[in-house]
XYZ file of C-alpha atoms in Angstrom:
315
model
C -87.175 -53.869 -48.050
C -87.372 -53.005 -44.380
C -83.759 -53.958 -44.031
C -82.653 -51.616 -46.797
C -84.640 -48.768 -45.227
C -82.958 -49.372 -41.932
C -79.524 -49.211 -43.559
C -80.464 -45.933 -45.184
C -81.341 -44.355 -41.872
C -78.145 -45.722 -40.341
C -76.056 -44.112 -43.066
C -77.888 -40.864 -42.541
C -77.147 -41.048 -38.773
C -73.476 -41.712 -39.305
C -73.234 -38.749 -41.644
C -74.884 -36.510 -39.138
C -72.508 -37.688 -36.411
C -69.515 -37.040 -38.638
C -70.692 -33.551 -39.379
C -71.159 -32.883 -35.682
C -67.625 -34.074 -34.921
C -66.128 -31.880 -37.630
C -68.073 -28.922 -36.304
C -66.703 -29.519 -32.822
C -63.074 -29.467 -34.053
C -63.653 -26.243 -35.914
C -65.222 -24.711 -32.856
C -62.286 -25.636 -30.634
C -59.845 -24.190 -33.152
C -61.771 -20.932 -33.300
C -61.829 -20.648 -29.529
C -58.064 -21.169 -29.335
C -57.417 -18.540 -31.958
C -59.685 -16.118 -30.143
C -57.767 -16.706 -26.907
C -54.434 -16.063 -28.631
C -55.734 -12.861 -30.149
C -57.092 -11.861 -26.772
C -53.738 -12.511 -25.164
C -51.976 -10.465 -27.825
C -54.428 -7.653 -27.358
C -53.982 -7.832 -23.606
C -50.193 -7.721 -24.026
C -50.422 -4.603 -26.100
C -52.828 -2.850 -23.751
C -51.676 0.240 -21.839
C -51.650 -1.599 -18.507
C -49.502 -4.417 -19.801
C -47.075 -2.000 -21.438
C -46.785 -0.054 -18.206
C -46.010 -3.227 -16.263
C -43.367 -4.352 -18.730
C -41.753 -0.919 -18.768
C -41.693 -0.708 -14.961
C -40.123 -4.158 -14.655
C -37.379 -3.281 -17.120
C -36.777 0.078 -15.452
C -36.440 -1.627 -12.064
C -33.879 -4.033 -13.470
C -31.810 -1.175 -14.901
C -32.045 0.818 -11.679
C -30.880 -2.151 -9.612
C -27.965 -2.725 -11.995
C -27.008 0.932 -11.839
C -26.997 0.861 -8.029
C -24.758 -2.199 -7.930
C -22.460 -0.678 -10.527
C -22.262 2.582 -8.597
C -21.394 0.656 -5.435
C -18.546 -1.081 -7.237
C -17.237 2.190 -8.658
C -17.313 3.859 -5.258
C -15.468 0.968 -3.649
C -12.776 1.295 -6.300
C -12.546 5.024 -5.590
C -11.936 4.143 -1.950
C -9.138 1.760 -2.946
C -7.623 4.339 -5.261
C -7.501 7.019 -2.580
C -5.890 4.569 -0.164
C -3.430 3.297 -2.782
C -2.216 6.779 -3.701
C -1.495 7.550 -0.056
C 0.161 4.178 0.541
C 2.429 4.497 -2.486
C 3.547 7.978 -1.468
C 4.308 6.768 2.060
C 6.175 3.743 0.752
C 8.344 5.807 -1.584
C 9.384 8.118 1.256
C 9.888 5.269 3.739
C 12.119 3.330 1.352
C 14.304 6.371 0.732
C 14.617 7.232 4.426
C 15.432 3.625 5.357
C 18.787 3.876 3.570
C 20.372 4.984 6.862
C 19.643 1.579 8.434
C 22.718 0.279 6.594
C 24.960 2.422 8.852
C 23.230 1.649 12.154
C 25.858 -0.809 13.465
C 24.833 -0.151 17.057
C 21.458 -1.892 16.723
C 21.851 -4.484 13.904
C 24.778 -6.758 13.127
C 26.548 -6.487 9.749
C 25.060 -9.515 7.962
C 21.374 -8.700 8.691
C 21.979 -5.069 7.784
C 23.492 -6.042 4.443
C 20.587 -8.393 3.683
C 18.036 -5.713 4.487
C 19.830 -3.133 2.361
C 19.851 -5.476 -0.637
C 16.081 -6.013 -0.337
C 15.491 -2.295 0.112
C 17.424 -1.404 -3.045
C 15.537 -4.014 -5.073
C 12.207 -2.678 -3.823
C 13.204 0.909 -4.614
C 13.848 -0.158 -8.196
C 10.484 -1.920 -8.329
C 8.685 1.216 -7.144
C 10.613 3.388 -9.563
C 8.080 2.942 -12.368
C 5.133 3.592 -10.062
C 1.777 1.858 -9.751
C -0.986 4.457 -9.523
C -1.808 6.760 -12.438
C -2.350 10.520 -12.790
C -6.069 9.776 -12.999
C -5.810 7.999 -9.641
C -4.095 11.033 -8.154
C -6.888 13.257 -9.454
C -9.475 11.065 -7.729
C -7.440 11.185 -4.505
C -7.366 14.979 -4.717
C -11.123 15.040 -5.233
C -11.671 13.177 -1.950
C -8.937 14.915 0.012
C -9.981 15.232 3.650
C -12.902 12.779 3.290
C -12.827 9.994 5.882
C -15.324 7.586 4.256
C -14.785 7.788 0.517
C -17.319 5.082 -0.358
C -20.118 6.732 1.624
C -19.355 10.132 0.119
C -19.330 8.644 -3.368
C -22.624 6.825 -2.899
C -24.316 9.925 -1.507
C -23.441 12.008 -4.556
C -26.554 12.907 -6.594
C -27.044 11.068 -9.862
C -29.766 10.941 -12.511
C -32.465 8.290 -12.183
C -32.055 5.649 -14.872
C -34.233 5.304 -16.847
C -36.693 8.239 -16.819
C -40.220 7.552 -15.673
C -42.920 7.414 -18.377
C -46.584 7.483 -17.406
C -47.951 5.943 -20.610
C -45.189 4.048 -22.435
C -45.761 2.979 -25.985
C -44.799 -0.310 -27.539
C -41.689 1.392 -28.929
C -40.738 2.608 -25.457
C -41.083 -0.893 -24.036
C -39.109 -2.454 -26.843
C -36.304 0.086 -26.361
C -35.984 -0.348 -22.593
C -36.173 -4.146 -22.806
C -33.388 -4.038 -25.396
C -31.384 -1.940 -22.930
C -31.874 -4.569 -20.232
C -30.644 -7.235 -22.615
C -27.507 -5.193 -23.297
C -26.582 -4.715 -19.638
C -23.134 -6.050 -18.866
C -21.439 -7.030 -15.643
C -22.019 -4.526 -12.864
C -18.543 -5.128 -11.455
C -15.963 -2.357 -11.127
C -13.239 -1.380 -13.619
C -9.853 -3.071 -13.778
C -7.859 -2.827 -10.547
C -4.761 -4.820 -11.539
C -2.437 -1.883 -10.802
C -3.789 -1.598 -7.268
C -3.389 -5.330 -6.718
C 0.211 -5.105 -7.973
C 0.976 -2.339 -5.460
C -0.329 -4.429 -2.579
C 1.657 -7.432 -3.797
C 4.913 -5.437 -4.027
C 4.595 -4.209 -0.448
C 3.662 -7.685 0.761
C 6.778 -9.087 -0.919
C 8.942 -6.612 1.030
C 7.300 -7.371 4.378
C 9.475 -10.418 5.263
C 12.663 -8.355 4.871
C 11.268 -5.638 7.137
C 10.245 -8.164 9.786
C 13.630 -9.914 9.590
C 15.464 -6.638 10.188
C 13.136 -5.763 13.067
C 13.803 -9.138 14.684
C 17.576 -8.578 14.429
C 17.484 -5.373 16.462
C 19.628 -5.774 19.589
C 18.962 -4.272 22.991
C 20.437 -0.841 23.626
C 19.328 0.641 26.940
C 19.722 4.246 25.878
C 17.566 3.644 22.781
C 14.603 1.957 24.491
C 12.235 4.780 23.470
C 12.680 4.108 19.750
C 13.236 0.361 20.084
C 9.794 -0.375 21.579
C 7.793 0.901 18.535
C 9.798 -1.464 16.321
C 8.588 -4.428 18.378
C 4.943 -3.312 18.625
C 4.565 -2.506 14.923
C 6.207 -5.797 13.965
C 3.720 -7.683 16.154
C 0.860 -5.800 14.515
C 2.132 -6.712 11.045
C 2.271 -10.393 11.974
C -1.330 -10.235 13.172
C -2.701 -8.500 10.075
C -0.766 -8.399 6.816
C -1.653 -4.948 5.550
C 0.312 -2.538 3.323
C 0.064 0.238 5.889
C 1.266 -2.115 8.640
C 4.405 -2.904 6.646
C 5.148 0.789 6.249
C 4.582 1.315 9.976
C 7.343 -1.187 10.769
C 9.673 0.327 8.184
C 9.172 3.825 9.564
C 9.691 2.636 13.150
C 12.869 0.802 12.148
C 14.151 3.917 10.393
C 13.436 6.093 13.413
C 15.283 3.616 15.619
C 18.234 3.557 13.228
C 18.307 7.346 13.202
C 18.488 7.361 17.000
C 21.277 4.788 16.800
C 23.246 7.015 14.432
C 22.924 9.821 16.951
C 24.255 7.591 19.725
C 27.065 6.386 17.455
C 28.067 10.001 16.890
C 28.128 10.545 20.650
C 30.327 7.491 21.118
C 32.735 8.741 18.463
C 32.881 12.171 20.114
C 33.562 10.609 23.531
C 36.381 8.506 22.089
C 37.913 11.553 20.434
C 37.743 13.543 23.666
C 39.483 10.772 25.602
C 42.284 10.677 23.051
C 42.782 14.440 23.375
C 42.877 14.319 27.187
C 45.507 11.543 27.364
C 49.127 12.984 27.870
C 51.409 12.648 24.928
C 54.059 9.965 25.577
C 57.515 11.042 24.299
C 59.843 8.195 23.323
C 62.792 7.788 25.807
C 66.310 6.915 24.537
C 67.639 3.517 25.433
C 70.168 3.523 28.348
C 73.889 3.298 27.407
C 75.362 0.092 28.879
C 78.820 1.664 29.206
C 79.715 3.409 32.541
C 79.538 7.163 32.411
C 83.071 8.851 32.472
C 84.038 10.487 35.756
C 84.804 14.270 35.616
C 88.505 15.288 36.073
C 89.407 17.478 39.132
C 89.933 21.143 38.298
C 92.843 23.304 39.736
C 92.831 27.093 40.072
C 95.828 29.044 38.726
C 97.977 30.531 41.471
C 97.890 34.290 41.851
C 101.169 35.998 42.363
C 101.143 39.264 44.207
C 102.001 42.289 42.111
C 101.571 40.426 38.923
C 98.979 41.767 36.582
C 96.589 44.663 37.053
C 94.810 45.857 40.157
C 91.706 44.232 39.313
C 93.418 40.875 39.289
C 95.071 41.416 42.659
C 93.430 39.826 45.665
C 94.999 42.529 47.840
C 93.471 45.944 48.149
C 96.146 48.476 47.102
C 94.874 51.054 49.561
C 95.423 48.775 52.467
C 98.951 49.393 53.923
């Protein structure tokens, strides 16, 4: 009997221990649920909402600043491109006279340059910049630093500040952050194509500049051709290419003036030279000798008085 009593108390102890263990699991589960609820409540509190809204607003503001920087840099490129294209169009047209400047460039190099010039004129015929680009260039006319002027322009703060955002406000601004795209600038393919077209013409301009021969009387216009060509070799830039083309054209124009002077001098020398009349060929036969002439004898008394060698009044 004592043994059976002992077993009974052992069973009772095991049951109590099992109940205690089950109670502990339930308690842990309740604590975890309470923590989750507390976290959710904390997340929906006014302080937490304010922090989430401020973080999202900062992200949008940073994106807007980067995007504005990209847009302003593109505006700077547009203004430069419009000016470069206008200069290039005029320089290509004016450079047509290089083909006649025989005093400074030999025939073959002149013909090669003219062929490249004509091809480039055709390429520029369709244009690169747009009317919208020209409007932007007009907007910044006279402005030295386009990017700085663009960045300093006033703009609205994005997004507006809210002192006590609601859950709906936070959800809306966080959705806006999710929808932000790339902050890079708009498409600039047309501007890249303009730069590439001028760069493709640069070798022809340099080749013509290198073929310029020395003419002492044209040293004043010949020197800029050399200096601008050296600058283009040091820094391949669209404006540098146009500088060489304009210098070459100015030199060719001076050469045409000198060529006109040479032509005038040649014409004057031809006018001053005496005219040479053609002389007949000498006759190989001896010239005939003249026959001797005899005077008719005058007979006294014959004929009139006027024919008489004797004065009638003389006795």
